[in-house]
Structure formats: structure tokens, C-alpha cells
Tab-separated table of C-alpha atoms in Angstrom:
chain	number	residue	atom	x	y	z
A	1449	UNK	CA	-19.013	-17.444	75.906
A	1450	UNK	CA	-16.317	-16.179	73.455
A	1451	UNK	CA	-15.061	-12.421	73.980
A	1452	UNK	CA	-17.520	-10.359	72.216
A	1453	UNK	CA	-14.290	-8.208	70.958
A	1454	UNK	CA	-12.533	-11.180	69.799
A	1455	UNK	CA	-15.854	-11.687	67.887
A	1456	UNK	CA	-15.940	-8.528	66.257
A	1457	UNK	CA	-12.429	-9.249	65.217
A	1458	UNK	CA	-13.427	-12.048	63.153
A	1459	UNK	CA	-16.642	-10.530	61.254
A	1460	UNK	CA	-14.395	-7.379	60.437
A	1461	UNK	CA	-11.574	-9.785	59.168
A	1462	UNK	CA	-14.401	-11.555	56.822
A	1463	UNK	CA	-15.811	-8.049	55.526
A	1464	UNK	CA	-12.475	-7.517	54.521
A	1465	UNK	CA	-11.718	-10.905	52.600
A	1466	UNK	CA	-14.556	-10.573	51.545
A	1467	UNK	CA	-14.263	-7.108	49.408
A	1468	UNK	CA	-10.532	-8.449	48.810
A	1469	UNK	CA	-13.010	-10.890	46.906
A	1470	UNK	CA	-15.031	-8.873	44.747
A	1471	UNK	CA	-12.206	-6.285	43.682
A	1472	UNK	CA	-10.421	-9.554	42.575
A	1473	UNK	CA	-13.100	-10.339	40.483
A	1474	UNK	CA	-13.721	-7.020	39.208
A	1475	UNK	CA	-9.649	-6.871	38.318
A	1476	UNK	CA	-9.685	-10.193	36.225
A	1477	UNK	CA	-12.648	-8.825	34.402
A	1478	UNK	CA	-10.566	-6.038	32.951
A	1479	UNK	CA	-7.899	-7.118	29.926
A	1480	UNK	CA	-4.244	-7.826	30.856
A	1481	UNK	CA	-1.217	-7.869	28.058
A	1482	UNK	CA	-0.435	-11.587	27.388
A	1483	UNK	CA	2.693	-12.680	29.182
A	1484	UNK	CA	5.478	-14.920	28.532
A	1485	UNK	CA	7.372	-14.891	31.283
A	1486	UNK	CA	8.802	-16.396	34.696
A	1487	UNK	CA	7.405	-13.799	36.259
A	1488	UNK	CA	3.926	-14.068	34.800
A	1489	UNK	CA	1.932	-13.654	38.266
A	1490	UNK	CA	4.162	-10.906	39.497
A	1491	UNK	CA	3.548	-8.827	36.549
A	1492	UNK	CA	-0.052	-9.564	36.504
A	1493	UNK	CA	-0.302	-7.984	39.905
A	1494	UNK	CA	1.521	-5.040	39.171
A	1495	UNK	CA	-0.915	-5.167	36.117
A	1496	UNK	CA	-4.099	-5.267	38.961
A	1497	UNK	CA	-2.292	-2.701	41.043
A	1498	UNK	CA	-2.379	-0.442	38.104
A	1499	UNK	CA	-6.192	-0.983	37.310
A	1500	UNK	CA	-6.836	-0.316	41.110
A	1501	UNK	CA	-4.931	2.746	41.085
A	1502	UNK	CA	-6.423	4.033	37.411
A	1503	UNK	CA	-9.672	3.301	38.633
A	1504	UNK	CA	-9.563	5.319	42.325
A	1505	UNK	CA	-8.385	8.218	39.885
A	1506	UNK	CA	-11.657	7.694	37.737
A	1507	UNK	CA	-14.137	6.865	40.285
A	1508	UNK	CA	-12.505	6.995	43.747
A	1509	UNK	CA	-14.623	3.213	43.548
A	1510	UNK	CA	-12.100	2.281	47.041
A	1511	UNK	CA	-13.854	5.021	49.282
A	1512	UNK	CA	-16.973	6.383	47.661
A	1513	UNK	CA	-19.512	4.443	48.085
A	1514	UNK	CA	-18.344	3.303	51.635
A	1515	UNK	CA	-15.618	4.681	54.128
A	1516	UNK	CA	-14.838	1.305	55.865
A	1517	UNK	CA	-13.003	0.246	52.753
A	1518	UNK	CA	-9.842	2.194	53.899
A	1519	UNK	CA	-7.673	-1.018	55.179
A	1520	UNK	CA	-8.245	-2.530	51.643
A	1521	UNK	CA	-7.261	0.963	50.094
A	1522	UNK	CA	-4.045	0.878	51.964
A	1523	UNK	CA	-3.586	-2.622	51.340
A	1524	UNK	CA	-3.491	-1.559	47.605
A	1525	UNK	CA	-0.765	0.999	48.529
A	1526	UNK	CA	1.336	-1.137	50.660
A	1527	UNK	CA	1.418	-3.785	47.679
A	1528	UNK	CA	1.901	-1.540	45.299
A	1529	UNK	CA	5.183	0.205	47.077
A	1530	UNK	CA	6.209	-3.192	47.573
A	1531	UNK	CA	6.004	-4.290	44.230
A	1532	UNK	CA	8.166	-0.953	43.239
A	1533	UNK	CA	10.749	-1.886	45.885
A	1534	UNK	CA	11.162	-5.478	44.212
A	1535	UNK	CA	11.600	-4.237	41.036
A	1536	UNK	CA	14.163	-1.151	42.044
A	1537	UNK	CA	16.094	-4.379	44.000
A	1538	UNK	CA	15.609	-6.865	41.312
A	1539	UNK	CA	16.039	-4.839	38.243
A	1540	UNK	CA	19.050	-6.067	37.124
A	1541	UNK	CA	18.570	-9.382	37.260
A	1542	UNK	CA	18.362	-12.045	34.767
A	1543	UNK	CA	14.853	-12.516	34.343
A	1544	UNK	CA	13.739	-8.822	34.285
A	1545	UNK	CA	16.735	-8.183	32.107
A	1546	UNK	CA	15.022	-10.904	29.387
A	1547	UNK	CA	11.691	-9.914	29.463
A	1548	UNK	CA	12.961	-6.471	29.361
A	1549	UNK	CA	14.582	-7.436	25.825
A	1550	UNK	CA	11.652	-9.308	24.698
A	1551	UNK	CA	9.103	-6.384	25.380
A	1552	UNK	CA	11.746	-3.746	23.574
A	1553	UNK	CA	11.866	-6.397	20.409
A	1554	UNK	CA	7.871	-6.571	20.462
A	1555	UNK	CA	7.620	-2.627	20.630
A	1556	UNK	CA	10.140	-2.497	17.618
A	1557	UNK	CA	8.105	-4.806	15.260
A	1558	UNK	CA	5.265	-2.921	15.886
A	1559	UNK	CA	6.298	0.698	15.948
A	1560	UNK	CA	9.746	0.306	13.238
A	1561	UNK	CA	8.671	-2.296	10.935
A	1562	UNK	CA	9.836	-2.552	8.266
A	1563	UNK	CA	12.817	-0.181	8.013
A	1564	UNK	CA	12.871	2.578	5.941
A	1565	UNK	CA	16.575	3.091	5.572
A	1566	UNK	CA	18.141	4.328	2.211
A	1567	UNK	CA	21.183	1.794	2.320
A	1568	UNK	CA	19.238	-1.398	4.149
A	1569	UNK	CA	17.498	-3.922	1.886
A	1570	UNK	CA	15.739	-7.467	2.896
A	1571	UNK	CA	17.913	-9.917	1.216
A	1572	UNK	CA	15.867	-13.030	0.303
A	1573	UNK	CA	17.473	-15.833	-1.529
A	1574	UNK	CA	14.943	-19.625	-1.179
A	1575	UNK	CA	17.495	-21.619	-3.117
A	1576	UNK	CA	20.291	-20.600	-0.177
A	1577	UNK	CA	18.403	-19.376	2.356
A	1578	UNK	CA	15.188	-20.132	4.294
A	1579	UNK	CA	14.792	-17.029	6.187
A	1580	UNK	CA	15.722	-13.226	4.932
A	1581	UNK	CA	17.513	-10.828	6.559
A	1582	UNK	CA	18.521	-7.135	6.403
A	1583	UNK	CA	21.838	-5.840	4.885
A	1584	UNK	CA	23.551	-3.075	3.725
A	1585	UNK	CA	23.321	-2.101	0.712
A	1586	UNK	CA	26.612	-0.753	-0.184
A	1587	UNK	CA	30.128	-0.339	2.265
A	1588	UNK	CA	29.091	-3.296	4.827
A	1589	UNK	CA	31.721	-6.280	4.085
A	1590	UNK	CA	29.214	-8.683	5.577
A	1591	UNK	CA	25.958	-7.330	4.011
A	1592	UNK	CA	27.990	-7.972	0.701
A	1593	UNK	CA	29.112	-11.262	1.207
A	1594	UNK	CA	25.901	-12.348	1.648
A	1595	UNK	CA	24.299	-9.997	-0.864
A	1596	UNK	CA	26.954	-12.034	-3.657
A	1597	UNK	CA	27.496	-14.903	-2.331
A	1598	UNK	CA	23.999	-16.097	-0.217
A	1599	UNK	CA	26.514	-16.239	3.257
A	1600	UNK	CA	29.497	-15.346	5.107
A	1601	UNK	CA	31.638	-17.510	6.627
A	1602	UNK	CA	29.629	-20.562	6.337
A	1603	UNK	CA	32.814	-22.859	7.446
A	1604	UNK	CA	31.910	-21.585	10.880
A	1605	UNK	CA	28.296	-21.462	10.547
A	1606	UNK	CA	28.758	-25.038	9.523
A	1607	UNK	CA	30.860	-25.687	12.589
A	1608	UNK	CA	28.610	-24.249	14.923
A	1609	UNK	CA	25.069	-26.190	14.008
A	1610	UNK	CA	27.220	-29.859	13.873
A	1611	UNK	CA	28.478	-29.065	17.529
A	1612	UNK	CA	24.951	-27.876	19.023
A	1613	UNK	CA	23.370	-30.684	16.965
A	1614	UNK	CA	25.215	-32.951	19.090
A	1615	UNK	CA	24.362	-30.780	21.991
A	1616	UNK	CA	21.964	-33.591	24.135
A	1617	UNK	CA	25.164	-36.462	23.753
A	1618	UNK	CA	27.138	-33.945	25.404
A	1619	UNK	CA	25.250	-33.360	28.555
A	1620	UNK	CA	23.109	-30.352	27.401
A	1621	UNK	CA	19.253	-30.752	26.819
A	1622	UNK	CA	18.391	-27.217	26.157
A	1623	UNK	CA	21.549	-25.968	24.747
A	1624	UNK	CA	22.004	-21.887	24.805
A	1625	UNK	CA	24.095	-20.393	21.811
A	1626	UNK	CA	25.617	-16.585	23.484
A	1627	UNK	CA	26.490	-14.412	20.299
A	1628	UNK	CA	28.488	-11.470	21.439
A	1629	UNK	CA	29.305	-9.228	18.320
A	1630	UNK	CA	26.516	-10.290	16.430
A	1631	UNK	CA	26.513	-7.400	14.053
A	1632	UNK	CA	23.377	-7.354	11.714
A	1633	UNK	CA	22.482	-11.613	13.345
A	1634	UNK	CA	24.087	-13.655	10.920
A	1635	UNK	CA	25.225	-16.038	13.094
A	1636	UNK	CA	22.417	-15.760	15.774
A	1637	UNK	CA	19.658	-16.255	12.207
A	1638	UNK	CA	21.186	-19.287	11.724
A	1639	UNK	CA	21.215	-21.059	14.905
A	1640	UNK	CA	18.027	-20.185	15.273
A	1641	UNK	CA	16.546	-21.252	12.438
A	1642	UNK	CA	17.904	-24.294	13.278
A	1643	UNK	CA	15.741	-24.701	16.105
A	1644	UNK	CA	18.517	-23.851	19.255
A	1645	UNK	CA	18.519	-21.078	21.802
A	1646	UNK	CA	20.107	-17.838	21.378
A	1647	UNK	CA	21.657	-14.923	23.499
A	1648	UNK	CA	22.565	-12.002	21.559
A	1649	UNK	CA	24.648	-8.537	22.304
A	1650	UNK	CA	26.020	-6.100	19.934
A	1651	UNK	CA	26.982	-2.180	20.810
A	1652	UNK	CA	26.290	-0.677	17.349
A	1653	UNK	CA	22.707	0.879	17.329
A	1654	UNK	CA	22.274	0.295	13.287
A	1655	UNK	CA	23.318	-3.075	13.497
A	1656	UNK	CA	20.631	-3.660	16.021
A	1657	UNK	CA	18.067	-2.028	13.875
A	1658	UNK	CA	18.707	-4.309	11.153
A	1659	UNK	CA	18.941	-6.931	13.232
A	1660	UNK	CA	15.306	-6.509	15.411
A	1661	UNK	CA	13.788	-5.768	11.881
A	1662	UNK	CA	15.212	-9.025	9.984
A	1663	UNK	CA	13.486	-10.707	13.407
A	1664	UNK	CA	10.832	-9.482	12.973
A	1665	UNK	CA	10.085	-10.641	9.514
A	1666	UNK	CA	11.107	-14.028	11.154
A	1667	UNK	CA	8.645	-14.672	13.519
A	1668	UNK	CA	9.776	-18.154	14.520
A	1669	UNK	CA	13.601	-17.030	14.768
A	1670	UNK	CA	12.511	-13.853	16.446
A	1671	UNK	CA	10.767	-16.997	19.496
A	1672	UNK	CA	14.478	-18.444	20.102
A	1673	UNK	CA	16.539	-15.167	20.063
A	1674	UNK	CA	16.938	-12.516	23.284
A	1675	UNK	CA	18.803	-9.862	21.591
A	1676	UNK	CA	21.028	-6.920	23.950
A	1677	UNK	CA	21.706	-4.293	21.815
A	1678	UNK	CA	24.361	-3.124	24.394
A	1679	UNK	CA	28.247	-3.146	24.499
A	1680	UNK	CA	30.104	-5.237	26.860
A	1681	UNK	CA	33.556	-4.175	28.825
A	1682	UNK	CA	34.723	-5.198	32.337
A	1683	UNK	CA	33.092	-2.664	34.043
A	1684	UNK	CA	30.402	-0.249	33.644
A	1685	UNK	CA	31.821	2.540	31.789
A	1686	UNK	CA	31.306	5.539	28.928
A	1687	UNK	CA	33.247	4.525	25.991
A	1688	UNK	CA	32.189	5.395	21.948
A	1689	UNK	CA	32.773	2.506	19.017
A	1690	UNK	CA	34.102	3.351	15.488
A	1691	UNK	CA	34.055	1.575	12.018
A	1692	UNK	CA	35.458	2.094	9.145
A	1693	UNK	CA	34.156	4.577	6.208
A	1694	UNK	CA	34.005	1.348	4.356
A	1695	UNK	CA	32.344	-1.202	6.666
A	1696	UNK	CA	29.617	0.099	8.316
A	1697	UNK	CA	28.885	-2.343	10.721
A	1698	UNK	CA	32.002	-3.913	11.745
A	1699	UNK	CA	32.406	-1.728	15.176
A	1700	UNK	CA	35.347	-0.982	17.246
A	1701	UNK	CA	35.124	0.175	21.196
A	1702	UNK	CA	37.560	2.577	21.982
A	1703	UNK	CA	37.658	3.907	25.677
A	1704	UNK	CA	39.579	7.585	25.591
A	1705	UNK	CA	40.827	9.376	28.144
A	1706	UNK	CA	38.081	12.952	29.124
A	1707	UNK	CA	40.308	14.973	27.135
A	1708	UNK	CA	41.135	12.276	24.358
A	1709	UNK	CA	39.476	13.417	20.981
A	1710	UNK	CA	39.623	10.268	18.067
A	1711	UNK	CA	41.049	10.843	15.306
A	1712	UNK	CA	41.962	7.987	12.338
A	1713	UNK	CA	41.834	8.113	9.054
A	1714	UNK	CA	39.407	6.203	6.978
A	1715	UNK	CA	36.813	5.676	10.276
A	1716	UNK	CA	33.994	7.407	11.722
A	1717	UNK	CA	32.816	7.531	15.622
A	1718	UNK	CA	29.242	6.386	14.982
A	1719	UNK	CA	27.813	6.305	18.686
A	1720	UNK	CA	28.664	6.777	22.402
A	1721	UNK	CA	28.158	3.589	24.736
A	1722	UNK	CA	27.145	2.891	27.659
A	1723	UNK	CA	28.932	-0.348	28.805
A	1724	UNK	CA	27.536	-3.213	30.498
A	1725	UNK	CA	29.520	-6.270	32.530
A	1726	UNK	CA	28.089	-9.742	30.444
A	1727	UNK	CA	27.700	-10.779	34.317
A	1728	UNK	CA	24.713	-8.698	35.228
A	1729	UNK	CA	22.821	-10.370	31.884
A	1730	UNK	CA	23.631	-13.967	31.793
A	1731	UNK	CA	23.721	-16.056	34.313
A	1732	UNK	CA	23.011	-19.721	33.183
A	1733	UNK	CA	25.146	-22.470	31.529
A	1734	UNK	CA	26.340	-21.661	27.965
A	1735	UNK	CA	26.983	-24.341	25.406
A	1736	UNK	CA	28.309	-22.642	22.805
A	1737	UNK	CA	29.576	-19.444	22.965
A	1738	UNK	CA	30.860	-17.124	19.817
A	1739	UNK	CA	32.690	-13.688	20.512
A	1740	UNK	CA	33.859	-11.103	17.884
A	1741	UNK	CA	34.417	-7.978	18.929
A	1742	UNK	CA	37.051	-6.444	16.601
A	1743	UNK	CA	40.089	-6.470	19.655
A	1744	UNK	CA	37.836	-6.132	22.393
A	1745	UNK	CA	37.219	-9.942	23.734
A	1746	UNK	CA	39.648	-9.391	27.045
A	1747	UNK	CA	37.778	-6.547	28.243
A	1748	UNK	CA	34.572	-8.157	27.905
A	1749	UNK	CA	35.956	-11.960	29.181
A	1750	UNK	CA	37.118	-9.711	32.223
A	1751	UNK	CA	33.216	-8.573	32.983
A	1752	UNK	CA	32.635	-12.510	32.634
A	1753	UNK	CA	34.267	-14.260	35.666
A	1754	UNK	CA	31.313	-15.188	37.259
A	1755	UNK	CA	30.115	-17.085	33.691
A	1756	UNK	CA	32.711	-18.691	33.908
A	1757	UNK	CA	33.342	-19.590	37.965
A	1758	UNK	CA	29.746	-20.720	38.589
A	1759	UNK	CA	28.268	-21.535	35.529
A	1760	UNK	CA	29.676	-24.365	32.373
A	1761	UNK	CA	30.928	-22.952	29.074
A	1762	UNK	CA	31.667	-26.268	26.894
A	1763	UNK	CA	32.045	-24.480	23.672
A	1764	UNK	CA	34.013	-21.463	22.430
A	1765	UNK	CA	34.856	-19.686	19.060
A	1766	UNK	CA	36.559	-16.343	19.252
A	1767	UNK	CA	38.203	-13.942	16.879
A	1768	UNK	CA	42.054	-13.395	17.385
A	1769	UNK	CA	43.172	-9.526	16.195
A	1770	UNK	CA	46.819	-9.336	17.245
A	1771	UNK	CA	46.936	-5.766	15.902
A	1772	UNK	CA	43.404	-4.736	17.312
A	1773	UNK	CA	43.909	-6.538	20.244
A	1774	UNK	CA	46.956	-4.443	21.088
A	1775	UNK	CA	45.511	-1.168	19.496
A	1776	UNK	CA	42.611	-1.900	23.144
A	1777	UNK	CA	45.494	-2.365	25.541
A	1778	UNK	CA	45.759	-5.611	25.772
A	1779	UNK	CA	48.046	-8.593	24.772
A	1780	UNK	CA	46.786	-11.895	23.038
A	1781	UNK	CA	49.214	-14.248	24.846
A	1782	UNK	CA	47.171	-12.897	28.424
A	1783	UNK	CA	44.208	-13.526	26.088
A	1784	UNK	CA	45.139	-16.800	25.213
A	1785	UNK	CA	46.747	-17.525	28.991
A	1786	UNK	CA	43.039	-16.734	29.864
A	1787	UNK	CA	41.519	-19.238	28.016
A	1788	UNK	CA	43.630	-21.951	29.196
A	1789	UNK	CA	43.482	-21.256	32.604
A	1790	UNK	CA	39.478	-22.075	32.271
A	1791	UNK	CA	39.847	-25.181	30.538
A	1792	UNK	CA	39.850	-24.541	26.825
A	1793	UNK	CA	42.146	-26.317	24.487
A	1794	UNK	CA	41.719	-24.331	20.982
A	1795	UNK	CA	42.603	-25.209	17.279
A	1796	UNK	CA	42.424	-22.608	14.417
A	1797	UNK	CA	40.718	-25.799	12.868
A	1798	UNK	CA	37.696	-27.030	14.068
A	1799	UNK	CA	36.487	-27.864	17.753
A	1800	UNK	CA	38.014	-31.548	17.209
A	1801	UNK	CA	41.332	-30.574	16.897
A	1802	UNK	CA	43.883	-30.544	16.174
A	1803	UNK	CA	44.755	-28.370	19.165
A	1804	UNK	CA	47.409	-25.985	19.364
A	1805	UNK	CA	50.319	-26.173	22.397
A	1806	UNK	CA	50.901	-23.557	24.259
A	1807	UNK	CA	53.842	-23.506	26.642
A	1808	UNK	CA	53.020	-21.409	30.542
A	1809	UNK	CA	54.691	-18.160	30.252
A	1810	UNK	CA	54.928	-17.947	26.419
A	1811	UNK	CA	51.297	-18.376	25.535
A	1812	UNK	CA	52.586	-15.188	22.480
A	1813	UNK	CA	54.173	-17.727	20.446
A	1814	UNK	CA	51.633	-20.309	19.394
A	1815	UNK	CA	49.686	-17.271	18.348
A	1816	UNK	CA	52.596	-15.161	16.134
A	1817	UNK	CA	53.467	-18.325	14.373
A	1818	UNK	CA	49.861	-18.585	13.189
A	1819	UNK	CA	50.120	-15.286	11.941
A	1820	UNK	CA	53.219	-16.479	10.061
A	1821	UNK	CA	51.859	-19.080	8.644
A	1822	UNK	CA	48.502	-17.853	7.424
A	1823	UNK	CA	50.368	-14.213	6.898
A	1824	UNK	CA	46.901	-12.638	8.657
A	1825	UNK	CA	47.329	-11.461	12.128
A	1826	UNK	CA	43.287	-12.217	12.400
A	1827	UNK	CA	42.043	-15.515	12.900
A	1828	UNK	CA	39.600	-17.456	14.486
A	1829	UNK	CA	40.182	-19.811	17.510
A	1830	UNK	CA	37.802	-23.061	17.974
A	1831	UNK	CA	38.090	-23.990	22.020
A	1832	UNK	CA	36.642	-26.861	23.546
A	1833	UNK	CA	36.379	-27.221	27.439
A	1834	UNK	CA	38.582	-30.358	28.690
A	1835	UNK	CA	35.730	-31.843	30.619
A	1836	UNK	CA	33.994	-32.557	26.941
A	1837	UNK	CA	35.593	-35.226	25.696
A	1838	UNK	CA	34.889	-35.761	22.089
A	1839	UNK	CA	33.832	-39.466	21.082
A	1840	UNK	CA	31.735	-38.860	18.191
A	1841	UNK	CA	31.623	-35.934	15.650
């Protein structure tokens, strides 16, 4: 004869599972926000949680009608400070960090499109373009190279799709563009369009503005792009950014000293920033990745080193300011040392070549006699990572 304890053990355990049950089924009858995310079932139960918790406020349904339902009410508790202590642990990471972005771009599209702005206009332009996209109107050099001339800098554009079109005979199946600077999405629209995967940051708050609007009138683009609007340093840190009286949204981080005021002629401080290590947002293999960010590209490589320790960066393209480069604190030749210390060979070409030499311990060189010969101390660098080897182009 079994232990009439033990017994009772077992019928109270099945009362339980069984009103576990029914409060399952009365959860999935209520309507839960469509998810599209890795963390689809974890949501969803914070989702339940919620309903549970909205409807003991409501009806007190847990206890009223019955007292013994106490272990399933502090079930519901336990779960829910669980849940809380997974996201206040987890909340930086990767995953939460996405859906985080592609919740804020949802919200945008429904609550600030389209834009209202006095000097933003939806360019649209079928014979040159198949999408449209915000711009300046006026005192934006980008907005008005597209405006006049359908595009800007369509060499790199150009350079960028016939390198990610060849993305699957060079070992990546699911290739990831990471677009940091990507002002009003030029560059991000494009690769999109074309079908690829795209990570985007930029620290000016009108830029992203345009930007979430322009993807939002492109719902397909708006499917491939995760867009940060968030500045990027080595550290976390409080700096502001800067552009010029005459080009809106071409923005330069400066990082003053507490008593530091700016002051430069011609230039505006437009924001203060909150800075953000590209470390605690990506955290996957990039194929191509783009950086422009006006002299700042050290100080955000620096918040990258575990990109590009752990992780494979085959493709780069970055901006080369020798001026604004210096004007951060920093010196191109360390820039450039950096880059060839991970495994980039680099032409002011194309990603094919040819590539430029540079000599240990006077990396400067290469660099100043570019600046010589194009007589432009800003230029554009096209790195490859020596593991690619290049047998078709």
C-alpha cells in the first residue's frame, strides 16, 4: 500500500498542472504582437506574464474564485522576476540589441511618417532610381548630389554590389554589409535594394530621421536593414558632433575636455552623444564593411577588437582625412599600421588592386604621397583581407 502522503503529493501536483493548463489556454486566447525574432518564445512569455499580471489587477481571476491557486500565483511571480533578471543580464546583447532597433524603426513608420520637415523632400527619380529616398533640400552636399545628379559616388556604390555579388564564391552565403556613417542611407538603400544584408549606425539624429522615413517608404529595403542611430568611439563616453553651416549632415565627433566650449567658424554643434563601443552591437562575421566618419574611424576601430579577433571581416572601404584625422587625435600612419596588422592590403583603386606598399614603421608615407598626387588629403581606401584571394572579378 503506497504512503497515503506520498499520494496526496501526486493529486495536488496534477491540480496544479492541471490549472497551469487552463490559464495556458486562456493566455493563447488573448492577442499577442506578431514577432520576428530569435527570441520569439521568450517574448511571448513575457507577453503571457503580462496578461496574467493585467488580468489579477482586473479580476484578481488567480485567487478569487479559489484560494488553493496560490502556488500557481507565485509561480507567475517567480517567472515573471526571472524573466526581468534575463533581460537586465542580457540587455546588451546582440539579439535584444536588433530587435530593439527593429521595434524603434516600426514605432517610427507608424507614429513619424512621413516627415514633415521644411528642408527634407522624397527624391524619386524611376529612370535612375528604383527606390526614393529623403534629402535635403538645400546645404546637404549629399542630398544635392543626388537631387542633380540621381547619385553620389556611384564608383563605390558600383564597387560595393560587384564584391557582395560575388559574396557565395568567396565563402559567404548570407553576406552582412556594416555601414558605419551612413548619413541619410545612401549606401545602406542600395545594398539593400539589391537584395543583401545590412547593419547600419550613424550619430546624427536628423540623418536618422531621414533615414527611418526613406525606409519606411521602402518596405522591402526597410526587411534587410537594422539601422543604430548611435555614435561609435572606443569606449562609452559623452561627446557632441558638429557639421558644417553648409552640409548639414556630414557630422563630426568631437570629445572636449568638461570645461572645453567649441568654437569654429562656419559649423554648428547640432547634438550631444552618447557613445557606444561597435562591440556590444555586432557580433557576427562581416563581409563587407564601409566606414566614414569624417576623422573618427580609429576611435571607433579601437571599440572593434573583438570584430575583428573572433569574428571574419573580408571586405573593407574606409575614408582617409589626414587633416580630420589629426584634428581627433590621432595619426593615419597608426590608422593605416592598424589595418595591416589585421590582414588588409588596401588600394585607393578598387578591392583588386593594385595595392599600395607600406613599409613597418613608416606606414605615413604611402598615405602623404597619395595626398600629393591626387592634391586631396581625403580619400578613400579599398582593403581586402589576405585570406581572400581574388580569382575572379
Amino acid at each position: 500500500m503506497k504512503n497515503p502522503s506520498y499520494c496526496g503529493l501526486i493529486i495536488l501536483t496534477l491540480v496544479i498542472l492541471g490549472l497551469v493548463i487552463n490559464i495556458t489556454v486562456i493566455l493563447n486566447s488573448q492577442v499577442l504582437p506578431q514577432l520576428e525574432s530569435n527570441n520569439k518564445n521568450l517574448i511571448s512569455t513575457k507577453n503571457y506574464l503580462n496578461k496574467l499580471s493585467e488580468q489579477k489587477k482586473d479580476s484578481d481571476f488567480l485567487t478569487s474564485n479559489n484560494n488553493n491557486l496560490s502556488p500557481i500565483k507565485n509561480l507567475v511571480i517567480n517567472e515573471n522576476e526571472k524573466f526581468n533578471t534575463f533581460l537586465q543580464n542580457s540587455q546588451k546583447s546582440d539579439n535584444n540589441l536588433f530587435l530593439e532597433a527593429k521595434q524603434q524603426q516600426k514605432v517610427f513608420c507608424s507614429e513619424y511618417h512621413p516627415l514633415e520637415l521644411e528642408n527634407v523632400v522624397l527624391y524619386s527619380n524611376p529612370s535612375k532610381l528604383d527606390f526614393t529616398i529623403n534629402v535635403f533640400k538645400t546645404k546637404d552636399i549629399v542630398s544635392q548630389w543626388i537631387l542633380e545628379q540621381g547619385g553620389w559616388e556611384m564608383n563605390e556604390v558600383d564597387s560595393f554590389l560587384r564584391i557582395l555579388r560575388l559574396s557565395k564564391h568567396y565563402g559567404a552565403n548570407d553576406p552582412t554589409f556594416l555601414d558605419i556613417g551612413s548619413n541619410i542611407g545612401w549606401f545602406s538603400m542600395n545594398v539593400a535594394n539589391a537584395g543583401f544584408n545590412v547593419i547600419s549606425f550613424d550619430a546624427m539624429k536628423k540623418n536618422g530621421h531621414l533615414f527611418r522615413s526613406s525606409l519606411c517608404s521602402n518596405p522591402k529595403i526597410m526587411d534587410k536593414i537594422t539601422f543604430f542611430n548611435k555614435g561609435l568611439s572606443e569606449t562609452e563616453k559623452t561627446c557632441i558632433v558638429i557639421s558644417g553651416n553648409d552640409n548639414l549632415g556630414d557630422g563630426t565627433i568631437k570629445c572636449l575636455k568638461s570645461n572645453e566650449k567649441f568654437v569654429q567658424t562656419g559649423y554648428s554643434v547640432r547634438e550631444t552623444l552618447n557613445l557606444v563601443r561597435l562591440d556590444e552591437y555586432v557580433r557576427q562575421d562581416i563581409y563587407l564593411l564601409k566606414i566614414d566618419v569624417e576623422g573618427f574611424e580609429a576611435w571607433v576601430m579601437d571599440g572593434a577588437t573583438n570584430l575583428f579577433k573572433n569574428y571574419k571581416v573580408q571586405f573593407l572601404m574606409t575614408e582617409i582625412g589626414i587633416g580630420m584625422m589629426k584634428g581627433s587625435g590621432r595619426d593615419p600612419g597608426e590608422y593605416a599600421k592598424f589595418l595591416i596588422k589585421h590582414g588588409f592590403e588596401c588600394s585607393t583603386k578598387d578591392f583588386i588592386g593594385p595595392y599600395i606598399k607600406f613599409e613597418e614603421g613608416k606606414e605615413s608615407e604611402p598615405l602623404q604621397k597619395i595626398v600629393t598626387d591626387t592634391r586631396s588629403d581625403i580619400f578613400n581606401l579599398f582593403c581586402k583581407h589576405k585570406n581572400t584571394k581574388f580569382d575572379i572579378v
